[in-house]
PDB file of C-alpha atoms in Angstrom:
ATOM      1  CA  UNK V   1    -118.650  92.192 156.536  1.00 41.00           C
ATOM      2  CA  UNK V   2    -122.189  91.605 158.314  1.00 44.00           C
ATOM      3  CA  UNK V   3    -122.404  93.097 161.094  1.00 47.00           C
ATOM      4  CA  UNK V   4    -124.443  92.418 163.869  1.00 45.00           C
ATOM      5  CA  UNK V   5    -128.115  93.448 162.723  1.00 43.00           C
ATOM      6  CA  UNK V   6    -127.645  91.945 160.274  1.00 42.00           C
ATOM      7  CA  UNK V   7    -127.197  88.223 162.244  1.00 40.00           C
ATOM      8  CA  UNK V   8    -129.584  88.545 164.625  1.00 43.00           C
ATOM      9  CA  UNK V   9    -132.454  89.231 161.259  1.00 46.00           C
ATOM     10  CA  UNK V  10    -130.871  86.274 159.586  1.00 47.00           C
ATOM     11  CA  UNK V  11    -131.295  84.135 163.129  1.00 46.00           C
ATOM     12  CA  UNK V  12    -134.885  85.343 163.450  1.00 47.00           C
ATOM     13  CA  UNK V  13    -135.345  84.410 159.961  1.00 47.00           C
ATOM     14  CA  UNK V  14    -134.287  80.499 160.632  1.00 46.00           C
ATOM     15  CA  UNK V  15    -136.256  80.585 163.834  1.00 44.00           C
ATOM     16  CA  UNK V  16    -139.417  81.706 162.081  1.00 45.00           C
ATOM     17  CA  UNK V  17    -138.705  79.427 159.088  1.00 47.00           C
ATOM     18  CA  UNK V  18    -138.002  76.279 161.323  1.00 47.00           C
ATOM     19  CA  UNK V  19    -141.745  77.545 163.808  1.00 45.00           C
ATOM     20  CA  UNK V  20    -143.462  77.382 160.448  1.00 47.00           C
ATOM     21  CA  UNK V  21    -142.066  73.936 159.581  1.00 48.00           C
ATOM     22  CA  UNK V  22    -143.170  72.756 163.042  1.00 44.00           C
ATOM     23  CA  UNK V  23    -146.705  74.006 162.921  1.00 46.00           C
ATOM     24  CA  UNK V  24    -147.558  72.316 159.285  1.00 46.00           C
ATOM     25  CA  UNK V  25    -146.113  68.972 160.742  1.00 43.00           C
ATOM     26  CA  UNK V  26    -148.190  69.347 164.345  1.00 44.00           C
ATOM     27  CA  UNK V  27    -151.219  70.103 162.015  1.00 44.00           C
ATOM     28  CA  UNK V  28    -150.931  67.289 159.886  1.00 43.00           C
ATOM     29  CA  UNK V  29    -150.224  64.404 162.845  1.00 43.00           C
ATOM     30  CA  UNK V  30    -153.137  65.912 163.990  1.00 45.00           C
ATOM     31  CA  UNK V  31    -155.396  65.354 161.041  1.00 45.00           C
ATOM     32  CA  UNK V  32    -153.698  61.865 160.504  1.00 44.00           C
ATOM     33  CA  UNK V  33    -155.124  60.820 163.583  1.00 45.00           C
ATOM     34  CA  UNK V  34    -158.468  59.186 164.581  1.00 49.00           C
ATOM     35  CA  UNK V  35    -161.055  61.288 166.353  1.00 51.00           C
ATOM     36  CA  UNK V  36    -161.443  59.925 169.924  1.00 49.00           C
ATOM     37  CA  UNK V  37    -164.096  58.145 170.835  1.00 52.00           C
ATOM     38  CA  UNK V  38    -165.451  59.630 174.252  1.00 51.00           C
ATOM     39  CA  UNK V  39    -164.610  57.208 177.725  1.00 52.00           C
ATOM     40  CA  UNK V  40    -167.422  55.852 179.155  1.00 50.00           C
ATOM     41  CA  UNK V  41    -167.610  56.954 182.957  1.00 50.00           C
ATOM     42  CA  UNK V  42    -165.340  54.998 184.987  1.00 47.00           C
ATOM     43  CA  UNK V  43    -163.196  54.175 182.040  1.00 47.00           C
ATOM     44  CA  UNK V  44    -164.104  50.758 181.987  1.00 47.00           C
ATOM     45  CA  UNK V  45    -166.038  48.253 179.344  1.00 47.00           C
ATOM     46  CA  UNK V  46    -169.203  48.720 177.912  1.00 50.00           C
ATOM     47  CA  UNK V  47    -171.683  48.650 181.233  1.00 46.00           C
ATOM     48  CA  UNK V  48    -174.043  45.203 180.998  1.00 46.00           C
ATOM     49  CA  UNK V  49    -171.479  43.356 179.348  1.00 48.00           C
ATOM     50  CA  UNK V  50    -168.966  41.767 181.797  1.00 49.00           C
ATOM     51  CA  UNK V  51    -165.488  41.529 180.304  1.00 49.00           C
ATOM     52  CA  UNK V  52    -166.725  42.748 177.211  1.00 50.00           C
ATOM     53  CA  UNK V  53    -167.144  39.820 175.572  1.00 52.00           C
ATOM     54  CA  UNK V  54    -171.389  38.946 175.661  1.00 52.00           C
ATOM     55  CA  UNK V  55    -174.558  40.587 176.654  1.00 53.00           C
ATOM     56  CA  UNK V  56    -175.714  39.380 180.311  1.00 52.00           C
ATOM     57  CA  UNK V  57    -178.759  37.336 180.368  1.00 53.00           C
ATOM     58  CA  UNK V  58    -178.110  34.797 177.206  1.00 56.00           C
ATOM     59  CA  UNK V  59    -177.590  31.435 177.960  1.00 57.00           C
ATOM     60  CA  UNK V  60    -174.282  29.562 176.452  1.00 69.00           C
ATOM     61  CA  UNK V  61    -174.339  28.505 173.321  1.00 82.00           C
ATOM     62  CA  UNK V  62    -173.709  24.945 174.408  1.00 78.00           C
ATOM     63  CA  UNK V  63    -176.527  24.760 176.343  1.00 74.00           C
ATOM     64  CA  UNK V  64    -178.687  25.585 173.627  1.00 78.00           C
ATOM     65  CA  UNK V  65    -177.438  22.924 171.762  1.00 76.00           C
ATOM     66  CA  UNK V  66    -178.440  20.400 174.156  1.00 71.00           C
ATOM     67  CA  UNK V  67    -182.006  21.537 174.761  1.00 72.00           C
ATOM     68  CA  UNK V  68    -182.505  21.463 170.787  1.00 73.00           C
ATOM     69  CA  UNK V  69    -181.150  17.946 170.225  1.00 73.00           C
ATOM     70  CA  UNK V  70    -183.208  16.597 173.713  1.00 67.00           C
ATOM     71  CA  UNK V  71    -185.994  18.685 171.843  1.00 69.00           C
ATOM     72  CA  UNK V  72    -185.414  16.442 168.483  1.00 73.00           C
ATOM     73  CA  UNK V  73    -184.998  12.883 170.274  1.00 70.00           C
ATOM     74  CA  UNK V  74    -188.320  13.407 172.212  1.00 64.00           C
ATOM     75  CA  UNK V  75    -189.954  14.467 168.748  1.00 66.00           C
ATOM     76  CA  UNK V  76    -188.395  11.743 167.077  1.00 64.00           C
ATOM     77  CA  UNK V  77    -189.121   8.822 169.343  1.00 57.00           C
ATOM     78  CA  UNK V  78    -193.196  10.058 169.834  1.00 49.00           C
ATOM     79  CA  UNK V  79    -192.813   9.947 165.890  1.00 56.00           C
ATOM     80  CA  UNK V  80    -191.328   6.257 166.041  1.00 50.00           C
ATOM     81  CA  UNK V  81    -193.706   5.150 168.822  1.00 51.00           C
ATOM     82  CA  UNK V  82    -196.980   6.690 166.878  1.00 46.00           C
ATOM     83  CA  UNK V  83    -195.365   4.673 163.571  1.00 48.00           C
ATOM     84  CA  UNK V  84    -194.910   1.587 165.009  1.00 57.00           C
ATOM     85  CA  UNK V  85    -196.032   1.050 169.035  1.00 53.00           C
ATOM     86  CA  UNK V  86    -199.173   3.261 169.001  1.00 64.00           C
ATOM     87  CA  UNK V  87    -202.946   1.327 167.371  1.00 65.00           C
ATOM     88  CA  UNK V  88    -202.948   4.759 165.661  1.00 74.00           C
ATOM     89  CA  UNK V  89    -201.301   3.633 161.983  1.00 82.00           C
ATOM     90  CA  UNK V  90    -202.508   0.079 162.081  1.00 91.00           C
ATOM     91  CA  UNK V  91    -203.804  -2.039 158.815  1.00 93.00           C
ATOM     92  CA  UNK V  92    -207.376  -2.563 159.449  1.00 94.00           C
ATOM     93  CA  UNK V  93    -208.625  -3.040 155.931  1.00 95.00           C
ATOM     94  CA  UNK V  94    -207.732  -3.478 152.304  1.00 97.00           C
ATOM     95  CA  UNK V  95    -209.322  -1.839 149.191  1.00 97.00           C
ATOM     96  CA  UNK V  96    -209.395  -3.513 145.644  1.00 97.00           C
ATOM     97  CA  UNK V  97    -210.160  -1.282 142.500  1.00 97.00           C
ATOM     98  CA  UNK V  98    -209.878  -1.844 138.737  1.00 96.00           C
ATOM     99  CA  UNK V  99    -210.967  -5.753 138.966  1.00 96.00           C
ATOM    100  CA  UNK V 100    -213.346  -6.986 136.411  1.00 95.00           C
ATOM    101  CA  UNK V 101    -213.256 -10.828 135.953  1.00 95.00           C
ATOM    102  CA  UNK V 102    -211.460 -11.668 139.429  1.00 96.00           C
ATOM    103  CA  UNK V 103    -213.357 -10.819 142.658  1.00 97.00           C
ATOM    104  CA  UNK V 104    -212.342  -8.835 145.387  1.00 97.00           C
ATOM    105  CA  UNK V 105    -211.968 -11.709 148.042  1.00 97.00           C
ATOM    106  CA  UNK V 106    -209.722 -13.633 145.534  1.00 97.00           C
ATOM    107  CA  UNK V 107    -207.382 -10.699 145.018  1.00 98.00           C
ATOM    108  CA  UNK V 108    -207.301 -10.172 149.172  1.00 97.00           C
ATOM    109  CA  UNK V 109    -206.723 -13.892 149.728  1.00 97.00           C
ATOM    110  CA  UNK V 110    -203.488 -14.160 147.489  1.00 97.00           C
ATOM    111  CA  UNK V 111    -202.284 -10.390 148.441  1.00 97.00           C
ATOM    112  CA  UNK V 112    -201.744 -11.502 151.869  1.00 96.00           C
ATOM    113  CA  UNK V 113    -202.058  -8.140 153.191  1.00 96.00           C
ATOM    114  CA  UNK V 114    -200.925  -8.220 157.268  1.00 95.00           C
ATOM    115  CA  UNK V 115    -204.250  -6.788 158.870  1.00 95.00           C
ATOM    116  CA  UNK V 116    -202.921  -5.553 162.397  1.00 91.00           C
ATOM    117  CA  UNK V 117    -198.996  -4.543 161.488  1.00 91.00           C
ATOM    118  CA  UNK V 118    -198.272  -1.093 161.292  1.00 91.00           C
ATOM    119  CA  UNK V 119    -199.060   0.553 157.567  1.00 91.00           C
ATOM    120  CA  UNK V 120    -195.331   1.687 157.752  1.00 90.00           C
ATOM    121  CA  UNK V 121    -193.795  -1.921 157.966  1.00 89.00           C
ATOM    122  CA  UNK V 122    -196.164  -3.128 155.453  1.00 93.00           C
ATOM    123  CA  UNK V 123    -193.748  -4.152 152.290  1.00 95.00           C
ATOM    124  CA  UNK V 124    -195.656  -3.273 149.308  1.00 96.00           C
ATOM    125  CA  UNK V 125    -193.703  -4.660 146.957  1.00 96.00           C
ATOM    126  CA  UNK V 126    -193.854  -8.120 147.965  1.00 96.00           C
ATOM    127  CA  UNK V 127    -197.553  -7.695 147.610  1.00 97.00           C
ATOM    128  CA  UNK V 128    -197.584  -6.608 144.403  1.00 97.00           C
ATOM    129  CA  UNK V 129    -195.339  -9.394 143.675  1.00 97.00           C
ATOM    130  CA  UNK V 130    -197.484 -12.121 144.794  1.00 97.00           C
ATOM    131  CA  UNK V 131    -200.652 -10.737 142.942  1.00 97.00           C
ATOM    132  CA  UNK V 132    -198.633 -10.072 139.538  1.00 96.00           C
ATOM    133  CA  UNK V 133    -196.980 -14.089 140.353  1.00 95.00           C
ATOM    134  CA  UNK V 134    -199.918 -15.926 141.468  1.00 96.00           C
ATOM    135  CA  UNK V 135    -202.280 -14.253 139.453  1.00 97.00           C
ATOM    136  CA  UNK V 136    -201.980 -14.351 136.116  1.00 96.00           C
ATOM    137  CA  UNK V 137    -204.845 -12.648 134.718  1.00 97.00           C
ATOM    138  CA  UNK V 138    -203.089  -9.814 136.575  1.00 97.00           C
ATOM    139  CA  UNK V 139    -200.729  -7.417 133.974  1.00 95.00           C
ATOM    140  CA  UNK V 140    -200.097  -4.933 137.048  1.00 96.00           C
ATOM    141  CA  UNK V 141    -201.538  -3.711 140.301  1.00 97.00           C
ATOM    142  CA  UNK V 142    -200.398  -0.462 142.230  1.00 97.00           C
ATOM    143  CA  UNK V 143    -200.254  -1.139 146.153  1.00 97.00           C
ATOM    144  CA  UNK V 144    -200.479   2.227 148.068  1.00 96.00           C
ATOM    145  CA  UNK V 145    -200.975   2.620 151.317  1.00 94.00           C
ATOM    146  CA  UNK V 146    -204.121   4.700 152.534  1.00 92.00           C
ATOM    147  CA  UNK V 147    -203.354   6.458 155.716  1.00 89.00           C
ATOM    148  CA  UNK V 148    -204.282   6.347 157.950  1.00 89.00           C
ATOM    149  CA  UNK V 149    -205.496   2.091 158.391  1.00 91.00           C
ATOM    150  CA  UNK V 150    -205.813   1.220 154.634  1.00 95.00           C
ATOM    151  CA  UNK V 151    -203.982  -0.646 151.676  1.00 97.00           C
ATOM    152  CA  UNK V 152    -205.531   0.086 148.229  1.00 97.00           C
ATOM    153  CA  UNK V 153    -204.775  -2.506 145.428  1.00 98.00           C
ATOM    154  CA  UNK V 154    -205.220  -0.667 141.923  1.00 98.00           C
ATOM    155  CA  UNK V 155    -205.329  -4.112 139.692  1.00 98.00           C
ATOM    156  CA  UNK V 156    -204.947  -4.156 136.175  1.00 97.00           C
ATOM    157  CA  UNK V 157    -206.189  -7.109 134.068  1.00 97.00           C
ATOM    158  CA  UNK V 158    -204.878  -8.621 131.178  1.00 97.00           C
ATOM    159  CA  UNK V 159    -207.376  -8.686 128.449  1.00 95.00           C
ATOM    160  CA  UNK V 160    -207.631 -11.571 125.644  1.00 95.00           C
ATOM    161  CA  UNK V 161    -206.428 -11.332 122.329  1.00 95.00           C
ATOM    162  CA  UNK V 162    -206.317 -14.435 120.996  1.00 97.00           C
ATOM    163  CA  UNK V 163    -208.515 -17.773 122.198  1.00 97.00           C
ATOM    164  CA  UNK V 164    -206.270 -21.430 121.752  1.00 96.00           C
ATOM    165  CA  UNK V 165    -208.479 -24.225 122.095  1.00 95.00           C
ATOM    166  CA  UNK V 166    -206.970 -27.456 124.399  1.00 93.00           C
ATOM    167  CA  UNK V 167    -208.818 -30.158 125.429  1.00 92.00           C
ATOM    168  CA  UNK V 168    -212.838 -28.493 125.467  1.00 93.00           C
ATOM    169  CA  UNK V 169    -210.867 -25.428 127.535  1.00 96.00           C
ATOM    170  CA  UNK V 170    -210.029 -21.981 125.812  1.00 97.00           C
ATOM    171  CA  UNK V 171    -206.634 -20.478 126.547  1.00 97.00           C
ATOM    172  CA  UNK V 172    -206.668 -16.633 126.969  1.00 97.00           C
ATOM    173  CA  UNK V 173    -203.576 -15.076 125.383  1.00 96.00           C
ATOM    174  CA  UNK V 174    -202.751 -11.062 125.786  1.00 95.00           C
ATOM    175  CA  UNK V 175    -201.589  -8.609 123.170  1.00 92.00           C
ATOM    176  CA  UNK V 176    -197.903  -9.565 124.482  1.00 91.00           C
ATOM    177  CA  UNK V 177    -198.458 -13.299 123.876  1.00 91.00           C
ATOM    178  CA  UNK V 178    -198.949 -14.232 127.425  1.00 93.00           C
ATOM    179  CA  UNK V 179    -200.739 -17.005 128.554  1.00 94.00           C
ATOM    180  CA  UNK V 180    -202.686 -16.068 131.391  1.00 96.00           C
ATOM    181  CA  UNK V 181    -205.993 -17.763 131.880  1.00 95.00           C
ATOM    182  CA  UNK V 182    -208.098 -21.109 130.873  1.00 95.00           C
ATOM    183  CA  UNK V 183    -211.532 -20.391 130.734  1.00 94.00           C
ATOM    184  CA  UNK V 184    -214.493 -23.254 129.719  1.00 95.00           C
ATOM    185  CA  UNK V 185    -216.413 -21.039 127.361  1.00 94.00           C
ATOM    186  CA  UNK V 186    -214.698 -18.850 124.302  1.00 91.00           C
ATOM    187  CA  UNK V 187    -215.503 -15.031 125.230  1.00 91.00           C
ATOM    188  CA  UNK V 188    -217.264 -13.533 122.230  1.00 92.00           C
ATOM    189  CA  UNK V 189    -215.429 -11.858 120.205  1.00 92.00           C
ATOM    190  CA  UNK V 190    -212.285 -13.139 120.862  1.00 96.00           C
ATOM    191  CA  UNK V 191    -210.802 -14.154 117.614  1.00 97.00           C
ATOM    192  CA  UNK V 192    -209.521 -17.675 117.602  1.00 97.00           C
ATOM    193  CA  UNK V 193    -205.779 -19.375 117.335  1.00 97.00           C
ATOM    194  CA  UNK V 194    -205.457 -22.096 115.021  1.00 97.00           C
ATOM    195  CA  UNK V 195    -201.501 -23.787 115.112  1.00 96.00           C
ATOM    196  CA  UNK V 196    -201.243 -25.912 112.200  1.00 95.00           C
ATOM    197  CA  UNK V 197    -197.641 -26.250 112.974  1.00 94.00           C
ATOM    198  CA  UNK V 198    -196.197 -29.785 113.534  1.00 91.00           C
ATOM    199  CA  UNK V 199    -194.068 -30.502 115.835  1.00 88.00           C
ATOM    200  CA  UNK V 200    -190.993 -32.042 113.756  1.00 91.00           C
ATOM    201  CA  UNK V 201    -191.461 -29.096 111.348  1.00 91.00           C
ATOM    202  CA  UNK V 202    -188.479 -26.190 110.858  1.00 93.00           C
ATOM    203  CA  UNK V 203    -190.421 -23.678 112.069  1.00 90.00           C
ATOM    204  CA  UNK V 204    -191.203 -25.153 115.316  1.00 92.00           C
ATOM    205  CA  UNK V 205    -187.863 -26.393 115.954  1.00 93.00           C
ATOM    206  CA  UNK V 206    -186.322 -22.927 114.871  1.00 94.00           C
ATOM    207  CA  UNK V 207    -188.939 -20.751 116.903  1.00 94.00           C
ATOM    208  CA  UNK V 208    -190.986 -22.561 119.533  1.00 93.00           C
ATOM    209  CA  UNK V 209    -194.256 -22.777 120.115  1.00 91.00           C
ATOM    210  CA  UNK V 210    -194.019 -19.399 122.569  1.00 91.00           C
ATOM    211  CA  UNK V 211    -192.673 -17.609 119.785  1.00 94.00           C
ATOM    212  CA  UNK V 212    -195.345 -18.424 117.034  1.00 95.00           C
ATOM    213  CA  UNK V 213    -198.288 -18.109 119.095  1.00 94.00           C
ATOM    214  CA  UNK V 214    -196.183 -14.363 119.901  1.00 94.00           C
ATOM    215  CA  UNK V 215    -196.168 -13.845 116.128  1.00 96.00           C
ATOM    216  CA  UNK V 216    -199.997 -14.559 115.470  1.00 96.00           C
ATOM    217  CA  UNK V 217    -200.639 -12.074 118.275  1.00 96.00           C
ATOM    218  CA  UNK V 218    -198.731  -9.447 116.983  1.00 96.00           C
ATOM    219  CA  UNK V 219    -200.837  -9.963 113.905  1.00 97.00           C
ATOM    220  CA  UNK V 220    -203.792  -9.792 115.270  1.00 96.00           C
ATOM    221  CA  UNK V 221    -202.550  -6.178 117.086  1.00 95.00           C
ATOM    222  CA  UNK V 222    -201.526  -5.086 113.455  1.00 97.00           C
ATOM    223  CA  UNK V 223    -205.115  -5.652 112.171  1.00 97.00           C
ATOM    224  CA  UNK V 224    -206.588  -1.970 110.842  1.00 96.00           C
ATOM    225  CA  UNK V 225    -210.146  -1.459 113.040  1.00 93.00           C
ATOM    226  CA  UNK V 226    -211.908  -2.516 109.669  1.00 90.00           C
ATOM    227  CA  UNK V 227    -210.649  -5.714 109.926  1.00 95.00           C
ATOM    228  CA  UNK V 228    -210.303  -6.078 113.336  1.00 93.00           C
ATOM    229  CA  UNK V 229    -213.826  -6.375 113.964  1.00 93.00           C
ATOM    230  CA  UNK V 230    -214.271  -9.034 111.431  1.00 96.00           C
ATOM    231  CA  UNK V 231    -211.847 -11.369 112.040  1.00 97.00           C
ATOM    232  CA  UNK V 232    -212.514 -14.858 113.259  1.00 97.00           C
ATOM    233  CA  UNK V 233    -209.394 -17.144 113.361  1.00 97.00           C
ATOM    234  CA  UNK V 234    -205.255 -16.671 112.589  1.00 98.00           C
ATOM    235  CA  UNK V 235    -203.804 -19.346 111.143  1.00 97.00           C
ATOM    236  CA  UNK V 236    -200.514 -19.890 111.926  1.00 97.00           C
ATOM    237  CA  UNK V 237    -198.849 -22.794 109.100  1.00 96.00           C
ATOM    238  CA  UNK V 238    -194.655 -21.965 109.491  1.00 96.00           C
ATOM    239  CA  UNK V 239    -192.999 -18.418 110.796  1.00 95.00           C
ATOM    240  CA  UNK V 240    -194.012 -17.002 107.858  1.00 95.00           C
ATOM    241  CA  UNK V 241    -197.290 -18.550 106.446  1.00 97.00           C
ATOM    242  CA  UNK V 242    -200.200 -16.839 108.673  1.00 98.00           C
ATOM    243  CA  UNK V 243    -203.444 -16.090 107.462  1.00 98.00           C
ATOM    244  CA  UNK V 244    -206.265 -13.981 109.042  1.00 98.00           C
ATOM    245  CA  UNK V 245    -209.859 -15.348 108.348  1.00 98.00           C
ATOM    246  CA  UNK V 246    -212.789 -13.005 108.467  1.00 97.00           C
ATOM    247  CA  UNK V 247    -216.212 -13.000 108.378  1.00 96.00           C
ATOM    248  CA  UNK V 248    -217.891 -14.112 104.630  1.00 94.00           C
ATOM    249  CA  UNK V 249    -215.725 -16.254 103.856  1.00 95.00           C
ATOM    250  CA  UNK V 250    -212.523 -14.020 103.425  1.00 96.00           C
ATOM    251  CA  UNK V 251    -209.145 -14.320 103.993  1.00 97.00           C
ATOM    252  CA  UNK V 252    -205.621 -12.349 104.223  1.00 98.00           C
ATOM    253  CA  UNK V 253    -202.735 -14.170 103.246  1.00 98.00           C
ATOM    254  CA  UNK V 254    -200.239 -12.162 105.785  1.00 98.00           C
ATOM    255  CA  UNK V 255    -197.010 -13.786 105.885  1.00 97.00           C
ATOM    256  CA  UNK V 256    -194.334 -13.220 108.431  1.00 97.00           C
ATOM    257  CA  UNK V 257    -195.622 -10.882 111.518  1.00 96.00           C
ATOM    258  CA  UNK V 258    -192.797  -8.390 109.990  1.00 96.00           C
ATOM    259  CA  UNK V 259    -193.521  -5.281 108.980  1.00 97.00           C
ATOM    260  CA  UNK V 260    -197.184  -5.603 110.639  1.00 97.00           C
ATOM    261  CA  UNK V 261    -197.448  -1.788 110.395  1.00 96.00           C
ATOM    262  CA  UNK V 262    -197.247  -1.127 106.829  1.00 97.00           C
ATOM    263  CA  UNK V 263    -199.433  -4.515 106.115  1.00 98.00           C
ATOM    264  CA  UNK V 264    -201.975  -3.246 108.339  1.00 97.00           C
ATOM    265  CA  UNK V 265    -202.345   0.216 105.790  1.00 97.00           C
ATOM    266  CA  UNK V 266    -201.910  -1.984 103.163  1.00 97.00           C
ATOM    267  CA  UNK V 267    -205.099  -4.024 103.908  1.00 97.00           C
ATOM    268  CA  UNK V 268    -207.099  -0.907 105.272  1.00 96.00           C
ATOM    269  CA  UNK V 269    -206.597   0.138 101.361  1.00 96.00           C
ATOM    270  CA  UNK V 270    -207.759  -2.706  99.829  1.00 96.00           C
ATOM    271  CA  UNK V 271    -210.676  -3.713 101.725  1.00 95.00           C
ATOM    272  CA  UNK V 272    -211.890   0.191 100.975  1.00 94.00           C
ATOM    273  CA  UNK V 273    -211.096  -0.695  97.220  1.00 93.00           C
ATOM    274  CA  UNK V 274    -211.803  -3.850  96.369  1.00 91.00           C
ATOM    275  CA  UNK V 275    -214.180  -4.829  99.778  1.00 81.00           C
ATOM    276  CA  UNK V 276    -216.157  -7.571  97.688  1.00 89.00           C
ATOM    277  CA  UNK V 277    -212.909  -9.708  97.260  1.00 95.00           C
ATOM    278  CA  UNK V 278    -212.437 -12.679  98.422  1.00 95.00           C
ATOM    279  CA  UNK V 279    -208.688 -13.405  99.156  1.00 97.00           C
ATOM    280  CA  UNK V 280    -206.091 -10.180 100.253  1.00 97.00           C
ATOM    281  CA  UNK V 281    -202.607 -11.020  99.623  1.00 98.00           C
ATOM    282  CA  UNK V 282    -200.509  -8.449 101.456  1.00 98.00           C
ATOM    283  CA  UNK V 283    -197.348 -11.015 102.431  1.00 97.00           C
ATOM    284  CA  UNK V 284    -195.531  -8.731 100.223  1.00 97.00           C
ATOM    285  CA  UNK V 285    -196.845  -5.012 100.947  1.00 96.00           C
ATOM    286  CA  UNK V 286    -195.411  -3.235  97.761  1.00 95.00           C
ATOM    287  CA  UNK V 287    -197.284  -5.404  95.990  1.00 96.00           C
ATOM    288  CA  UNK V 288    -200.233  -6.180  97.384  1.00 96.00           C
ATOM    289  CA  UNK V 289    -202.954  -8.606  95.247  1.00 96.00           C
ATOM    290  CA  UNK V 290    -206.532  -9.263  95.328  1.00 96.00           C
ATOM    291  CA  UNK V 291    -208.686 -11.880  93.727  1.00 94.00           C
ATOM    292  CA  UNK V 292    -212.308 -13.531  94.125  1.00 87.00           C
ATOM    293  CA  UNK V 293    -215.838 -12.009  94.197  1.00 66.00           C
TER     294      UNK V 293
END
């Protein structure tokens, strides 16, 4: 049986075993937990900041708002006013460039160019559609405006192709089979149109006149350079019965204006071989033919 020692040592053995329990766990709440941060004096917020919140001194954000967009409407109505109130930005002349055959006051007079509005009202396009309209000779014109008191017109003529003869008067016809001038005298060079298509024939009721005189153009564009410079006339007979004259007395029996491309190498070959002939057949390309001296 214990006796009485031998209690109080096992007491005093709990009491130090229950001390060492409680000393780990003070330890680690105490390394759980966040260092401190040091209290200002006073124990109040952050000094210079009222409430906490903002520094003192910056103005609200809403009123910064309303300075920047009174800021933007003044900037924006000088910018309307020097656009369109001011004599700043005002149309006080017009350029032409790129005009060859049609003069400068011609080109003015049917642009219709507002002298006096403001350049930024000015509607280019509707210039450039009156010129292009009322102008034929015109293929297409560029209307810019030169700040700060200028329109420029950049014109771009059509140039003649083909010559059809009416009445004593020459009709000028572009590489796109346009009609676009009369002229009294034939500009040298110019090859010639001949339509020896009647009216009541197939070919003018199946294509038109529009689309023939389209077809004999499109020859002439398919031409090699050797022959180019030599030709005089193309006739045009039926869709497909068109013949290029050239100089001495020689003549290409074309066809159709199909397959201009390969009839076009097709002739550039011939006229190297065989340049003292008289007649080139290349209707039929595969199989082209030659004959005369």
């Amino acid at each position: 049986m214990a006796g009485p020692t031998t209690a109080r040592r096992g007491g005093e053995k709990n009491a130090k075993s229950k001390s060492s329990r409680s000393s780990k766990t003070s330890k680690s709440s105490r390394t759980a937990l966040p260092p401190s941060r040091p209290r200002r004096p006073g124990g109040g917020p952050r000094a210079g900041r009222p409430g906490g919140s903002r520094p003192l001194g910056r103005p609200p954000r809403r009123r910064t708002l309303l300075l920047w967009g009174a800021l933007a409407v003044m900037v924006g109505a000088g910018a309307w006013w020097a656009l369109y109130g001011s004599t700043w930005l005002r149309v006080t002349h017009v350029d032409v460039s790129g005009n060859s055959v049609l003069t400068a006051g011609e080109i003015r007079e049917v642009a219709k160019v507002p002298l006096g509005d403001p350049l930024v009202s000015v509607d280019t396009d509707a210039i450039g559609e009156r010129l292009r309209t009322r102008l034929r000779r015109i293929g297409a014109v560029d209307v810019v405006r030169s700040w700060p008191h200028g329109i420029g017109l950049k014109v771009t003529e059509r140039q003649p192709k083909a010559l059809l003869e009416r009445g004593g008067k020459f009709i000028e016809i572009d590489g796109a089979g346009v009609r676009f001038a009369t002229v009294d005298h034939p500009l040298r060079g110019v090859p010639r149109l001949v339509m020896d298509v009647p009216d009541d024939s197939p070919s003018a009721r199946r294509f038109g006149t529009a689309r023939l005189e389209g077809a004999a153009v499109h020859v002439l564009t398919s031409l090699p350079g050797s022959a180019r410079k030599d030709t005089l006339a193309v006739r045009v007979r039926s869709y497909d019965a068109i013949t290029v004259e050239l100089t001495g007395g020689r003549a290409v029996i074309w066809g159709s204006s199909e397959r201009g491309e390969e009839k076009g190498r097709t002739l550039a070959a011939l006229l190297r071989a065989a340049g003292g002939a008289k007649r080139f057949d290349v209707s039929a390309p595969g199989a082209p033919a030659v004959s005369g001296s």
